[in-house]
C-alpha atoms as an extended CHARMM CRD file, in Angstrom:
* protein
*
       209  EXT
         1         1  UNK       CA            -11.0410000000       -1.8010000000      -14.2970000000  PROA      1               0.0000000000
         2         2  UNK       CA             -8.2960000000       -3.8830000000      -12.6560000000  PROA      2               0.0000000000
         3         3  UNK       CA             -9.7080000000       -7.0060000000      -14.3170000000  PROA      3               0.0000000000
         4         4  UNK       CA             -9.7330000000       -5.2460000000      -17.7120000000  PROA      4               0.0000000000
         5         5  UNK       CA             -6.0830000000       -4.2070000000      -17.3530000000  PROA      5               0.0000000000
         6         6  UNK       CA             -5.1790000000       -7.7610000000      -16.3120000000  PROA      6               0.0000000000
         7         7  UNK       CA             -6.9110000000       -9.2250000000      -19.3920000000  PROA      7               0.0000000000
         8         8  UNK       CA             -5.2070000000       -6.7200000000      -21.7050000000  PROA      8               0.0000000000
         9         9  UNK       CA             -1.8450000000       -7.5410000000      -20.1110000000  PROA      9               0.0000000000
        10        10  UNK       CA             -2.3740000000      -11.2800000000      -20.6720000000  PROA      10              0.0000000000
        11        11  UNK       CA             -3.2980000000      -10.5350000000      -24.2950000000  PROA      11              0.0000000000
        12        12  UNK       CA             -0.0230000000       -8.6610000000      -24.8080000000  PROA      12              0.0000000000
        13        13  UNK       CA              2.0370000000      -11.4050000000      -23.1560000000  PROA      13              0.0000000000
        14        14  UNK       CA              0.3210000000      -14.0940000000      -25.2370000000  PROA      14              0.0000000000
        15        15  UNK       CA              1.1190000000      -12.2510000000      -28.4610000000  PROA      15              0.0000000000
        16        16  UNK       CA              4.7150000000      -11.7800000000      -27.3260000000  PROA      16              0.0000000000
        17        17  UNK       CA              5.1980000000      -15.4810000000      -26.7120000000  PROA      17              0.0000000000
        18        18  UNK       CA              3.6280000000      -16.5220000000      -30.0220000000  PROA      18              0.0000000000
        19        19  UNK       CA              5.5150000000      -14.0660000000      -32.2160000000  PROA      19              0.0000000000
        20        20  UNK       CA              8.2020000000      -15.6720000000      -34.3860000000  PROA      20              0.0000000000
        21        21  UNK       CA              9.7620000000      -12.5610000000      -35.9330000000  PROA      21              0.0000000000
        22        22  UNK       CA              9.7660000000      -10.3350000000      -32.8760000000  PROA      22              0.0000000000
        23        23  UNK       CA             12.3590000000       -8.8720000000      -30.5850000000  PROA      23              0.0000000000
        24        24  UNK       CA             11.8620000000       -8.5800000000      -26.8440000000  PROA      24              0.0000000000
        25        25  UNK       CA             13.3910000000       -6.2440000000      -24.2850000000  PROA      25              0.0000000000
        26        26  UNK       CA             13.5050000000       -6.7950000000      -20.5330000000  PROA      26              0.0000000000
        27        27  UNK       CA             14.6990000000       -3.9720000000      -18.3050000000  PROA      27              0.0000000000
        28        28  UNK       CA             15.1910000000       -2.9040000000      -14.7010000000  PROA      28              0.0000000000
        29        29  UNK       CA             15.6220000000        0.6460000000      -13.5290000000  PROA      29              0.0000000000
        30        30  UNK       CA             15.8340000000        2.9630000000      -10.5660000000  PROA      30              0.0000000000
        31        31  UNK       CA             15.5440000000        6.6760000000      -10.0470000000  PROA      31              0.0000000000
        32        32  UNK       CA             14.2780000000        9.6440000000       -8.0620000000  PROA      32              0.0000000000
        33        33  UNK       CA             10.6240000000       10.6250000000       -7.7010000000  PROA      33              0.0000000000
        34        34  UNK       CA              9.0900000000       13.9660000000       -6.7340000000  PROA      34              0.0000000000
        35        35  UNK       CA              5.4930000000       13.6600000000       -5.5680000000  PROA      35              0.0000000000
        36        36  UNK       CA              2.9190000000       16.4710000000       -5.4210000000  PROA      36              0.0000000000
        37        37  UNK       CA             -0.8280000000       16.4390000000       -4.9120000000  PROA      37              0.0000000000
        38        38  UNK       CA             -3.8660000000       17.7800000000       -3.1590000000  PROA      38              0.0000000000
        39        39  UNK       CA             -6.7820000000       16.3290000000       -1.1910000000  PROA      39              0.0000000000
        40        40  UNK       CA             -9.4250000000       19.0450000000       -0.7990000000  PROA      40              0.0000000000
        41        41  UNK       CA             -7.4020000000       21.8290000000        0.9030000000  PROA      41              0.0000000000
        42        42  UNK       CA             -4.5670000000       19.5160000000        2.0300000000  PROA      42              0.0000000000
        43        43  UNK       CA             -1.3680000000       19.9400000000        0.0180000000  PROA      43              0.0000000000
        44        44  UNK       CA              0.9780000000       16.9710000000       -0.4250000000  PROA      44              0.0000000000
        45        45  UNK       CA              4.6420000000       17.1020000000       -1.4170000000  PROA      45              0.0000000000
        46        46  UNK       CA              7.5890000000       14.7540000000       -1.0970000000  PROA      46              0.0000000000
        47        47  UNK       CA             10.6510000000       13.0970000000       -2.5810000000  PROA      47              0.0000000000
        48        48  UNK       CA             11.8410000000        9.4990000000       -2.6850000000  PROA      48              0.0000000000
        49        49  UNK       CA             13.1300000000        6.5700000000       -4.7050000000  PROA      49              0.0000000000
        50        50  UNK       CA             11.6870000000        4.6810000000       -7.6760000000  PROA      50              0.0000000000
        51        51  UNK       CA             12.1280000000        1.0920000000       -8.9300000000  PROA      51              0.0000000000
        52        52  UNK       CA             10.9640000000       -0.2570000000      -12.2890000000  PROA      52              0.0000000000
        53        53  UNK       CA             10.6780000000       -3.6210000000      -14.0560000000  PROA      53              0.0000000000
        54        54  UNK       CA              9.5250000000       -3.6590000000      -17.6800000000  PROA      54              0.0000000000
        55        55  UNK       CA              8.9530000000       -6.0020000000      -20.6100000000  PROA      55              0.0000000000
        56        56  UNK       CA              8.5800000000       -4.7280000000      -24.2000000000  PROA      56              0.0000000000
        57        57  UNK       CA              7.8120000000       -6.1300000000      -27.6180000000  PROA      57              0.0000000000
        58        58  UNK       CA              9.6870000000       -4.1650000000      -30.3040000000  PROA      58              0.0000000000
        59        59  UNK       CA              7.1810000000       -4.2500000000      -33.1460000000  PROA      59              0.0000000000
        60        60  UNK       CA              9.4020000000       -2.1970000000      -35.4910000000  PROA      60              0.0000000000
        61        61  UNK       CA             12.6500000000       -0.2690000000      -35.1490000000  PROA      61              0.0000000000
        62        62  UNK       CA             10.5380000000        2.7170000000      -34.0460000000  PROA      62              0.0000000000
        63        63  UNK       CA              7.5700000000        1.2630000000      -32.1400000000  PROA      63              0.0000000000
        64        64  UNK       CA              7.6120000000       -0.7520000000      -28.9010000000  PROA      64              0.0000000000
        65        65  UNK       CA              4.6770000000       -1.9240000000      -26.7810000000  PROA      65              0.0000000000
        66        66  UNK       CA              4.9770000000       -3.2870000000      -23.2870000000  PROA      66              0.0000000000
        67        67  UNK       CA              4.1290000000       -3.6410000000      -19.6300000000  PROA      67              0.0000000000
        68        68  UNK       CA              5.7380000000       -1.9220000000      -16.6280000000  PROA      68              0.0000000000
        69        69  UNK       CA              5.5490000000       -2.4920000000      -12.9130000000  PROA      69              0.0000000000
        70        70  UNK       CA              6.7010000000        0.5530000000      -10.9620000000  PROA      70              0.0000000000
        71        71  UNK       CA              7.1810000000        1.1530000000       -7.2650000000  PROA      71              0.0000000000
        72        72  UNK       CA              7.8080000000        4.5570000000       -5.6930000000  PROA      72              0.0000000000
        73        73  UNK       CA              8.5680000000        5.1450000000       -2.0250000000  PROA      73              0.0000000000
        74        74  UNK       CA              8.6490000000        8.7300000000       -0.8080000000  PROA      74              0.0000000000
        75        75  UNK       CA              8.7160000000       10.7500000000        2.3790000000  PROA      75              0.0000000000
        76        76  UNK       CA              5.8890000000       13.2790000000        2.1070000000  PROA      76              0.0000000000
        77        77  UNK       CA              4.7100000000       16.3510000000        3.9490000000  PROA      77              0.0000000000
        78        78  UNK       CA              0.9980000000       17.1520000000        4.2660000000  PROA      78              0.0000000000
        79        79  UNK       CA             -0.0740000000       20.7120000000        5.0460000000  PROA      79              0.0000000000
        80        80  UNK       CA             -3.3080000000       22.6620000000        4.7370000000  PROA      80              0.0000000000
        81        81  UNK       CA             -3.8710000000       26.1280000000        3.3700000000  PROA      81              0.0000000000
        82        82  UNK       CA             -6.7260000000       27.1160000000        5.6580000000  PROA      82              0.0000000000
        83        83  UNK       CA             -7.8250000000       26.1650000000        9.1220000000  PROA      83              0.0000000000
        84        84  UNK       CA            -11.2440000000       24.5980000000        8.6470000000  PROA      84              0.0000000000
        85        85  UNK       CA            -12.8940000000       21.3360000000        9.6420000000  PROA      85              0.0000000000
        86        86  UNK       CA             -9.5500000000       19.5060000000        9.3090000000  PROA      86              0.0000000000
        87        87  UNK       CA             -8.1920000000       21.4980000000       12.2400000000  PROA      87              0.0000000000
        88        88  UNK       CA             -9.5060000000       18.9730000000       14.7530000000  PROA      88              0.0000000000
        89        89  UNK       CA             -7.8560000000       15.9710000000       13.0810000000  PROA      89              0.0000000000
        90        90  UNK       CA             -4.9430000000       17.3750000000       11.0670000000  PROA      90              0.0000000000
        91        91  UNK       CA             -2.0510000000       19.4010000000       12.4810000000  PROA      91              0.0000000000
        92        92  UNK       CA             -0.4980000000       22.1430000000       10.3390000000  PROA      92              0.0000000000
        93        93  UNK       CA              2.1360000000       19.7840000000        9.0030000000  PROA      93              0.0000000000
        94        94  UNK       CA              2.2740000000       15.9830000000        8.9180000000  PROA      94              0.0000000000
        95        95  UNK       CA              5.1460000000       13.7370000000        7.8100000000  PROA      95              0.0000000000
        96        96  UNK       CA              4.3300000000       10.3860000000        6.2130000000  PROA      96              0.0000000000
        97        97  UNK       CA              5.9270000000        7.5000000000        4.3360000000  PROA      97              0.0000000000
        98        98  UNK       CA              4.0230000000        6.5380000000        1.1970000000  PROA      98              0.0000000000
        99        99  UNK       CA              4.3650000000        3.6380000000       -1.2660000000  PROA      99              0.0000000000
       100       100  UNK       CA              2.8640000000        4.0390000000       -4.7470000000  PROA      100             0.0000000000
       101       101  UNK       CA              2.6700000000        0.9290000000       -6.9600000000  PROA      101             0.0000000000
       102       102  UNK       CA              1.4060000000        0.9910000000      -10.5330000000  PROA      102             0.0000000000
       103       103  UNK       CA              0.8940000000       -1.5000000000      -13.3520000000  PROA      103             0.0000000000
       104       104  UNK       CA              1.1020000000        0.2740000000      -16.7000000000  PROA      104             0.0000000000
       105       105  UNK       CA              0.6370000000       -0.5870000000      -20.3710000000  PROA      105             0.0000000000
       106       106  UNK       CA              2.8260000000        1.7010000000      -22.4790000000  PROA      106             0.0000000000
       107       107  UNK       CA              3.6120000000        2.4680000000      -26.1230000000  PROA      107             0.0000000000
       108       108  UNK       CA              7.0100000000        3.9470000000      -27.0800000000  PROA      108             0.0000000000
       109       109  UNK       CA              8.0810000000        5.6580000000      -30.2850000000  PROA      109             0.0000000000
       110       110  UNK       CA             11.8350000000        5.8820000000      -30.9660000000  PROA      110             0.0000000000
       111       111  UNK       CA             13.1550000000        8.7580000000      -33.0870000000  PROA      111             0.0000000000
       112       112  UNK       CA             15.9640000000        7.6640000000      -35.4000000000  PROA      112             0.0000000000
       113       113  UNK       CA             17.8030000000        4.3530000000      -35.7120000000  PROA      113             0.0000000000
       114       114  UNK       CA             21.1810000000        5.1080000000      -34.1620000000  PROA      114             0.0000000000
       115       115  UNK       CA             22.4090000000        3.6670000000      -30.8690000000  PROA      115             0.0000000000
       116       116  UNK       CA             21.9590000000        7.1100000000      -29.3160000000  PROA      116             0.0000000000
       117       117  UNK       CA             18.3780000000        8.2260000000      -29.9150000000  PROA      117             0.0000000000
       118       118  UNK       CA             15.4030000000        9.7250000000      -28.1260000000  PROA      118             0.0000000000
       119       119  UNK       CA             11.9450000000        8.3240000000      -27.5150000000  PROA      119             0.0000000000
       120       120  UNK       CA              8.5070000000        9.5060000000      -26.4670000000  PROA      120             0.0000000000
       121       121  UNK       CA              5.9260000000        7.3080000000      -24.7600000000  PROA      121             0.0000000000
       122       122  UNK       CA              2.4530000000        7.2520000000      -23.2900000000  PROA      122             0.0000000000
       123       123  UNK       CA              1.0510000000        4.7390000000      -20.8220000000  PROA      123             0.0000000000
       124       124  UNK       CA             -2.2130000000        3.8880000000      -19.0890000000  PROA      124             0.0000000000
       125       125  UNK       CA             -1.8980000000        2.4560000000      -15.5990000000  PROA      125             0.0000000000
       126       126  UNK       CA             -3.6170000000        1.3040000000      -12.4370000000  PROA      126             0.0000000000
       127       127  UNK       CA             -2.1980000000        3.0570000000       -9.3430000000  PROA      127             0.0000000000
       128       128  UNK       CA             -2.4030000000        1.9410000000       -5.7130000000  PROA      128             0.0000000000
       129       129  UNK       CA             -1.0620000000        3.7800000000       -2.6810000000  PROA      129             0.0000000000
       130       130  UNK       CA             -0.4620000000        2.6170000000        0.8720000000  PROA      130             0.0000000000
       131       131  UNK       CA              0.6480000000        5.1880000000        3.4140000000  PROA      131             0.0000000000
       132       132  UNK       CA              1.8240000000        5.2130000000        7.0100000000  PROA      132             0.0000000000
       133       133  UNK       CA              0.8680000000        8.6910000000        8.1060000000  PROA      133             0.0000000000
       134       134  UNK       CA              0.3560000000        9.3320000000       11.7580000000  PROA      134             0.0000000000
       135       135  UNK       CA              1.3240000000       12.3550000000       13.8020000000  PROA      135             0.0000000000
       136       136  UNK       CA              0.9200000000       13.4420000000       17.3820000000  PROA      136             0.0000000000
       137       137  UNK       CA             -0.4960000000       16.6030000000       18.9100000000  PROA      137             0.0000000000
       138       138  UNK       CA              0.8390000000       18.6170000000       21.8350000000  PROA      138             0.0000000000
       139       139  UNK       CA             -0.4380000000       15.9390000000       24.2210000000  PROA      139             0.0000000000
       140       140  UNK       CA              1.3890000000       13.2000000000       22.2620000000  PROA      140             0.0000000000
       141       141  UNK       CA             -1.9040000000       11.6560000000       21.1600000000  PROA      141             0.0000000000
       142       142  UNK       CA             -1.7470000000        9.9550000000       17.7600000000  PROA      142             0.0000000000
       143       143  UNK       CA             -4.0680000000       11.3470000000       15.1030000000  PROA      143             0.0000000000
       144       144  UNK       CA             -4.7220000000        9.8470000000       11.6880000000  PROA      144             0.0000000000
       145       145  UNK       CA             -4.7250000000       11.7840000000        8.4320000000  PROA      145             0.0000000000
       146       146  UNK       CA             -7.6640000000       11.1190000000        6.0390000000  PROA      146             0.0000000000
       147       147  UNK       CA             -7.2360000000        8.8750000000        2.9880000000  PROA      147             0.0000000000
       148       148  UNK       CA             -4.8230000000        6.1480000000        4.0470000000  PROA      148             0.0000000000
       149       149  UNK       CA             -5.0730000000        4.4250000000        0.6850000000  PROA      149             0.0000000000
       150       150  UNK       CA             -6.3420000000        5.2360000000       -2.7910000000  PROA      150             0.0000000000
       151       151  UNK       CA             -6.6940000000        3.4500000000       -6.1170000000  PROA      151             0.0000000000
       152       152  UNK       CA             -7.0080000000        5.2100000000       -9.4660000000  PROA      152             0.0000000000
       153       153  UNK       CA             -6.4260000000        4.9950000000      -13.2110000000  PROA      153             0.0000000000
       154       154  UNK       CA             -3.8520000000        7.4320000000      -14.5760000000  PROA      154             0.0000000000
       155       155  UNK       CA             -1.7130000000        8.4330000000      -17.5490000000  PROA      155             0.0000000000
       156       156  UNK       CA              2.0750000000        8.1830000000      -17.8010000000  PROA      156             0.0000000000
       157       157  UNK       CA              3.7260000000       10.3770000000      -20.4930000000  PROA      157             0.0000000000
       158       158  UNK       CA              7.4790000000        9.8820000000      -20.9400000000  PROA      158             0.0000000000
       159       159  UNK       CA             10.4560000000       11.4430000000      -22.6980000000  PROA      159             0.0000000000
       160       160  UNK       CA             13.7850000000        9.5970000000      -22.8320000000  PROA      160             0.0000000000
       161       161  UNK       CA             17.1880000000        9.2190000000      -24.4180000000  PROA      161             0.0000000000
       162       162  UNK       CA             18.8060000000        5.8580000000      -25.1850000000  PROA      162             0.0000000000
       163       163  UNK       CA             22.5060000000        4.9380000000      -25.1960000000  PROA      163             0.0000000000
       164       164  UNK       CA             22.5760000000        1.3310000000      -26.3820000000  PROA      164             0.0000000000
       165       165  UNK       CA             21.2940000000       -0.7770000000      -23.4700000000  PROA      165             0.0000000000
       166       166  UNK       CA             21.1940000000        2.2590000000      -21.1520000000  PROA      166             0.0000000000
       167       167  UNK       CA             18.1210000000        4.4840000000      -21.0170000000  PROA      167             0.0000000000
       168       168  UNK       CA             17.5100000000        7.7700000000      -19.1800000000  PROA      168             0.0000000000
       169       169  UNK       CA             13.8400000000        8.7270000000      -18.8870000000  PROA      169             0.0000000000
       170       170  UNK       CA             11.8110000000       11.6590000000      -17.6070000000  PROA      170             0.0000000000
       171       171  UNK       CA              8.3620000000       10.4450000000      -16.5800000000  PROA      171             0.0000000000
       172       172  UNK       CA              5.2230000000       12.0310000000      -15.1910000000  PROA      172             0.0000000000
       173       173  UNK       CA              2.4530000000        9.9420000000      -13.6150000000  PROA      173             0.0000000000
       174       174  UNK       CA             -0.7570000000       11.9700000000      -13.8110000000  PROA      174             0.0000000000
       175       175  UNK       CA             -3.5620000000       10.6430000000      -11.6120000000  PROA      175             0.0000000000
       176       176  UNK       CA             -6.8450000000       12.4900000000      -12.2940000000  PROA      176             0.0000000000
       177       177  UNK       CA             -9.2630000000       14.0630000000       -9.8500000000  PROA      177             0.0000000000
       178       178  UNK       CA            -11.3830000000       10.9130000000       -9.5540000000  PROA      178             0.0000000000
       179       179  UNK       CA             -9.9380000000        8.6510000000       -6.8710000000  PROA      179             0.0000000000
       180       180  UNK       CA            -11.6860000000        5.3170000000       -6.3990000000  PROA      180             0.0000000000
       181       181  UNK       CA            -13.4280000000        5.1710000000       -3.0420000000  PROA      181             0.0000000000
       182       182  UNK       CA            -13.0990000000        8.9070000000       -2.3190000000  PROA      182             0.0000000000
       183       183  UNK       CA            -15.6650000000       11.5900000000       -3.2000000000  PROA      183             0.0000000000
       184       184  UNK       CA            -13.6500000000       14.7450000000       -2.4790000000  PROA      184             0.0000000000
       185       185  UNK       CA            -11.4670000000       16.8300000000       -4.7740000000  PROA      185             0.0000000000
       186       186  UNK       CA             -8.0010000000       15.4080000000       -5.3070000000  PROA      186             0.0000000000
       187       187  UNK       CA             -5.1230000000       15.0160000000       -7.7540000000  PROA      187             0.0000000000
       188       188  UNK       CA             -1.7060000000       13.3810000000       -7.6220000000  PROA      188             0.0000000000
       189       189  UNK       CA              1.3520000000       13.6870000000       -9.8510000000  PROA      189             0.0000000000
       190       190  UNK       CA              4.7090000000       11.8870000000       -9.7930000000  PROA      190             0.0000000000
       191       191  UNK       CA              7.7270000000       13.3830000000      -11.5690000000  PROA      191             0.0000000000
       192       192  UNK       CA             10.3840000000       10.6970000000      -12.0610000000  PROA      192             0.0000000000
       193       193  UNK       CA             13.9370000000       10.6890000000      -13.4140000000  PROA      193             0.0000000000
       194       194  UNK       CA             14.8870000000        7.0560000000      -14.0480000000  PROA      194             0.0000000000
       195       195  UNK       CA             17.9330000000        5.1730000000      -15.3420000000  PROA      195             0.0000000000
       196       196  UNK       CA             17.1640000000        1.7780000000      -16.9100000000  PROA      196             0.0000000000
       197       197  UNK       CA             19.3170000000       -1.0820000000      -18.1980000000  PROA      197             0.0000000000
       198       198  UNK       CA             17.6710000000       -3.1180000000      -20.9630000000  PROA      198             0.0000000000
       199       199  UNK       CA             18.4510000000       -6.6400000000      -22.1790000000  PROA      199             0.0000000000
       200       200  UNK       CA             17.2200000000       -7.5070000000      -25.6810000000  PROA      200             0.0000000000
       201       201  UNK       CA             16.4230000000      -10.9800000000      -27.0250000000  PROA      201             0.0000000000
       202       202  UNK       CA             16.5480000000      -11.3660000000      -30.8030000000  PROA      202             0.0000000000
       203       203  UNK       CA             14.7440000000      -14.0490000000      -32.7570000000  PROA      203             0.0000000000
       204       204  UNK       CA             15.9430000000      -15.6090000000      -35.9960000000  PROA      204             0.0000000000
       205       205  UNK       CA             14.2450000000      -12.9580000000      -38.1140000000  PROA      205             0.0000000000
       206       206  UNK       CA             14.9830000000       -9.2800000000      -37.8860000000  PROA      206             0.0000000000
       207       207  UNK       CA             12.5550000000       -6.8100000000      -36.4070000000  PROA      207             0.0000000000
       208       208  UNK       CA             10.5200000000       -5.0210000000      -39.0790000000  PROA      208             0.0000000000
       209       209  UNK       CA             11.5580000000       -1.5070000000      -40.0880000000  PROA      209             0.0000000000
């Protein structure tokens, strides 16, 4: 799946570079992320920061297609609802630092043609998480929480408003119950509020309407 996404990304970039009547947009952004999820009976919740780099091809005045690289770092709390087999390895509450990186292909549709306008978007991405999540028991012995790292394919719906080169977006990363390399029940969701500054490059011809 990673190889397929890489090939599709190269295809997009190749078309971008060969286009003669296209308009390109490069942007960087930052924001706040709220992270929730569940691994079997272990609940996960946290808050942190988000950083984004993106590159888009504006096919028309309404449609844009591009690639995003996103990084989210959050401080999370793990807790379990019931005391079962996790009791021997997982305390009631565990604090961890988690980094979520994703590479996403996304399509955006802009409503209207004014400088101030809204957009909706949907993306498909590859998500990878690395976590530092250790805690100690009453005897100060370190104990590891299950699932240090996961990889998955997820969806990224988005709603935003644009003010010229400035963009404010509300994003949700939805990672389904199937986590690569893990057979238990799980889901993960990021809710992100992000501010982005975009730089556009115009070619000699105008972008199609």
